[in-house]
Amino acid sequence: DALRHAVDAKLAQLPRFDGRASVVQVVELGEHAVQVRVLATARDAQDCWDLRCELREGILEFLSDDTDRLPVIRLDGHRPPTAVVAGG
């Protein structure tokens, strides 16, 4: 819910967001990562690209404001770390 509220608040600040639609969905949930899809509409392709970049920057800022929002991987000094393959 906190991410949804942060996305809504950021969109309200962005003039390129045309207000037609916005959606936040968790599309993948794994052991080491969560993939979130954010959909937001804009007037044209250029505004859409700019909105996408601004929104990503806003989400990154939201996540970095509180380190509890970011994943933590703890390593046991007695065992070698296991490899994690992105997207797999």
GROMACS .gro file of N, CA and C in nm, residues 33-79:
model
  141
   33ALA      N    1   1.339  -1.122  -0.487
   33ALA     CA    2   1.298  -0.999  -0.554
   33ALA      C    3   1.146  -0.995  -0.573
   34VAL      N    4   1.097  -0.873  -0.586
   34VAL     CA    5   0.958  -0.848  -0.620
   34VAL      C    6   0.958  -0.761  -0.744
   35GLN      N    7   0.880  -0.799  -0.843
   35GLN     CA    8   0.868  -0.718  -0.965
   35GLN      C    9   0.733  -0.649  -0.964
   36VAL      N   10   0.737  -0.518  -0.978
   36VAL     CA   11   0.615  -0.437  -0.974
   36VAL      C   12   0.597  -0.370  -1.109
   37ARG      N   13   0.475  -0.371  -1.159
   37ARG     CA   14   0.441  -0.304  -1.285
   37ARG      C   15   0.359  -0.181  -1.251
   38VAL      N   16   0.400  -0.068  -1.306
   38VAL     CA   17   0.325   0.056  -1.287
   38VAL      C   18   0.281   0.104  -1.424
   39LEU      N   19   0.152   0.126  -1.439
   39LEU     CA   20   0.097   0.179  -1.563
   39LEU      C   21   0.043   0.318  -1.535
   40ALA      N   22   0.081   0.413  -1.620
   40ALA     CA   23   0.029   0.549  -1.609
   40ALA      C   24   0.019   0.606  -1.750
   41THR      N   25  -0.086   0.679  -1.777
   41THR     CA   26  -0.110   0.730  -1.912
   41THR      C   27  -0.059   0.873  -1.929
   42ALA      N   28  -0.027   0.903  -2.054
   42ALA     CA   29   0.020   1.036  -2.091
   42ALA      C   30  -0.042   1.072  -2.226
   43ARG      N   31  -0.032   1.198  -2.263
   43ARG     CA   32  -0.096   1.250  -2.384
   43ARG      C   33  -0.040   1.190  -2.512
   44ASP      N   34   0.093   1.177  -2.520
   44ASP     CA   35   0.155   1.126  -2.642
   44ASP      C   36   0.280   1.046  -2.606
   45ALA      N   37   0.347   0.992  -2.707
   45ALA     CA   38   0.462   0.904  -2.686
   45ALA      C   39   0.576   0.974  -2.613
   46GLN      N   40   0.604   1.098  -2.649
   46GLN     CA   41   0.714   1.170  -2.584
   46GLN      C   42   0.683   1.193  -2.436
   47ASP      N   43   0.562   1.238  -2.407
   47ASP     CA   44   0.523   1.258  -2.268
   47ASP      C   45   0.525   1.125  -2.191
   48CYS      N   46   0.485   1.019  -2.259
   48CYS     CA   47   0.484   0.886  -2.196
   48CYS      C   48   0.626   0.845  -2.155
   49TRP      N   49   0.722   0.866  -2.245
   49TRP     CA   50   0.861   0.832  -2.214
   49TRP      C   51   0.912   0.916  -2.097
   50ASP      N   52   0.888   1.045  -2.101
   50ASP     CA   53   0.934   1.133  -1.994
   50ASP      C   54   0.866   1.098  -1.861
   51LEU      N   55   0.736   1.070  -1.866
   51LEU     CA   56   0.663   1.031  -1.746
   51LEU      C   57   0.721   0.904  -1.687
   52ARG      N   58   0.751   0.810  -1.773
   52ARG     CA   59   0.809   0.682  -1.730
   52ARG      C   60   0.940   0.705  -1.655
   53CYS      N   61   1.027   0.788  -1.709
   53CYS     CA   62   1.156   0.818  -1.646
   53CYS      C   63   1.137   0.890  -1.513
   54GLU      N   64   1.050   0.990  -1.511
   54GLU     CA   65   1.026   1.066  -1.388
   54GLU      C   66   0.965   0.978  -1.280
   55LEU      N   67   0.875   0.890  -1.320
   55LEU     CA   68   0.811   0.801  -1.224
   55LEU      C   69   0.911   0.701  -1.167
   56ARG      N   70   0.997   0.646  -1.252
   56ARG     CA   71   1.101   0.554  -1.204
   56ARG      C   72   1.192   0.624  -1.103
   57GLU      N   73   1.231   0.747  -1.134
   57GLU     CA   74   1.316   0.823  -1.042
   57GLU      C   75   1.243   0.845  -0.909
   58GLY      N   76   1.114   0.874  -0.915
   58GLY     CA   77   1.036   0.893  -0.794
   58GLY      C   78   1.025   0.766  -0.711
   59ILE      N   79   1.008   0.652  -0.778
   59ILE     CA   80   1.000   0.524  -0.707
   59ILE      C   81   1.134   0.492  -0.644
   60LEU      N   82   1.242   0.517  -0.716
   60LEU     CA   83   1.375   0.493  -0.662
   60LEU      C   84   1.399   0.580  -0.537
   61GLU      N   85   1.357   0.706  -0.544
   61GLU     CA   86   1.370   0.795  -0.429
   61GLU      C   87   1.288   0.743  -0.311
   62PHE      N   88   1.166   0.698  -0.338
   62PHE     CA   89   1.079   0.643  -0.233
   62PHE      C   90   1.145   0.522  -0.167
   63LEU      N   91   1.199   0.432  -0.248
   63LEU     CA   92   1.261   0.311  -0.194
   63LEU      C   93   1.387   0.342  -0.114
   64SER      N   94   1.464   0.439  -0.159
   64SER     CA   95   1.590   0.469  -0.091
   64SER      C   96   1.571   0.554   0.035
   65ASP      N   97   1.454   0.615   0.052
   65ASP     CA   98   1.426   0.695   0.171
   65ASP      C   99   1.423   0.612   0.298
   66ASP      N  100   1.389   0.485   0.285
   66ASP     CA  101   1.379   0.396   0.402
   66ASP      C  102   1.441   0.263   0.364
   67THR      N  103   1.554   0.231   0.424
   67THR     CA  104   1.625   0.109   0.384
   67THR      C  105   1.546  -0.019   0.412
   68ASP      N  106   1.444  -0.012   0.495
   68ASP     CA  107   1.361  -0.130   0.519
   68ASP      C  108   1.280  -0.168   0.396
   69ARG      N  109   1.270  -0.078   0.300
   69ARG     CA  110   1.194  -0.105   0.178
   69ARG      C  111   1.276  -0.182   0.075
   70LEU      N  112   1.408  -0.187   0.094
   70LEU     CA  113   1.496  -0.253  -0.001
   70LEU      C  114   1.528  -0.394   0.048
   71PRO      N  115   1.549  -0.487  -0.045
   71PRO     CA  116   1.582  -0.624  -0.005
   71PRO      C  117   1.718  -0.631   0.064
   72VAL      N  118   1.729  -0.723   0.157
   72VAL     CA  119   1.855  -0.745   0.227
   72VAL      C  120   1.891  -0.892   0.211
   73ILE      N  121   2.013  -0.916   0.170
   73ILE     CA  122   2.063  -1.053   0.161
   73ILE      C  123   2.174  -1.067   0.264
   74ARG      N  124   2.154  -1.158   0.357
   74ARG     CA  125   2.254  -1.180   0.461
   74ARG      C  126   2.338  -1.301   0.423
   75LEU      N  127   2.467  -1.288   0.443
   75LEU     CA  128   2.560  -1.396   0.414
   75LEU      C  129   2.610  -1.456   0.544
   76ASP      N  130   2.611  -1.588   0.549
   76ASP     CA  131   2.666  -1.660   0.662
   76ASP      C  132   2.814  -1.679   0.635
   77GLY      N  133   2.899  -1.629   0.724
   77GLY     CA  134   3.044  -1.637   0.703
   77GLY      C  135   3.098  -1.778   0.702
   78HIS      N  136   3.017  -1.876   0.740
   78HIS     CA  137   3.062  -2.015   0.745
   78HIS      C  138   3.030  -2.092   0.618
   79ARG      N  139   2.946  -2.035   0.534
   79ARG     CA  140   2.909  -2.103   0.409
   79ARG      C  141   2.933  -2.010   0.294
   0.00000   0.00000   0.00000
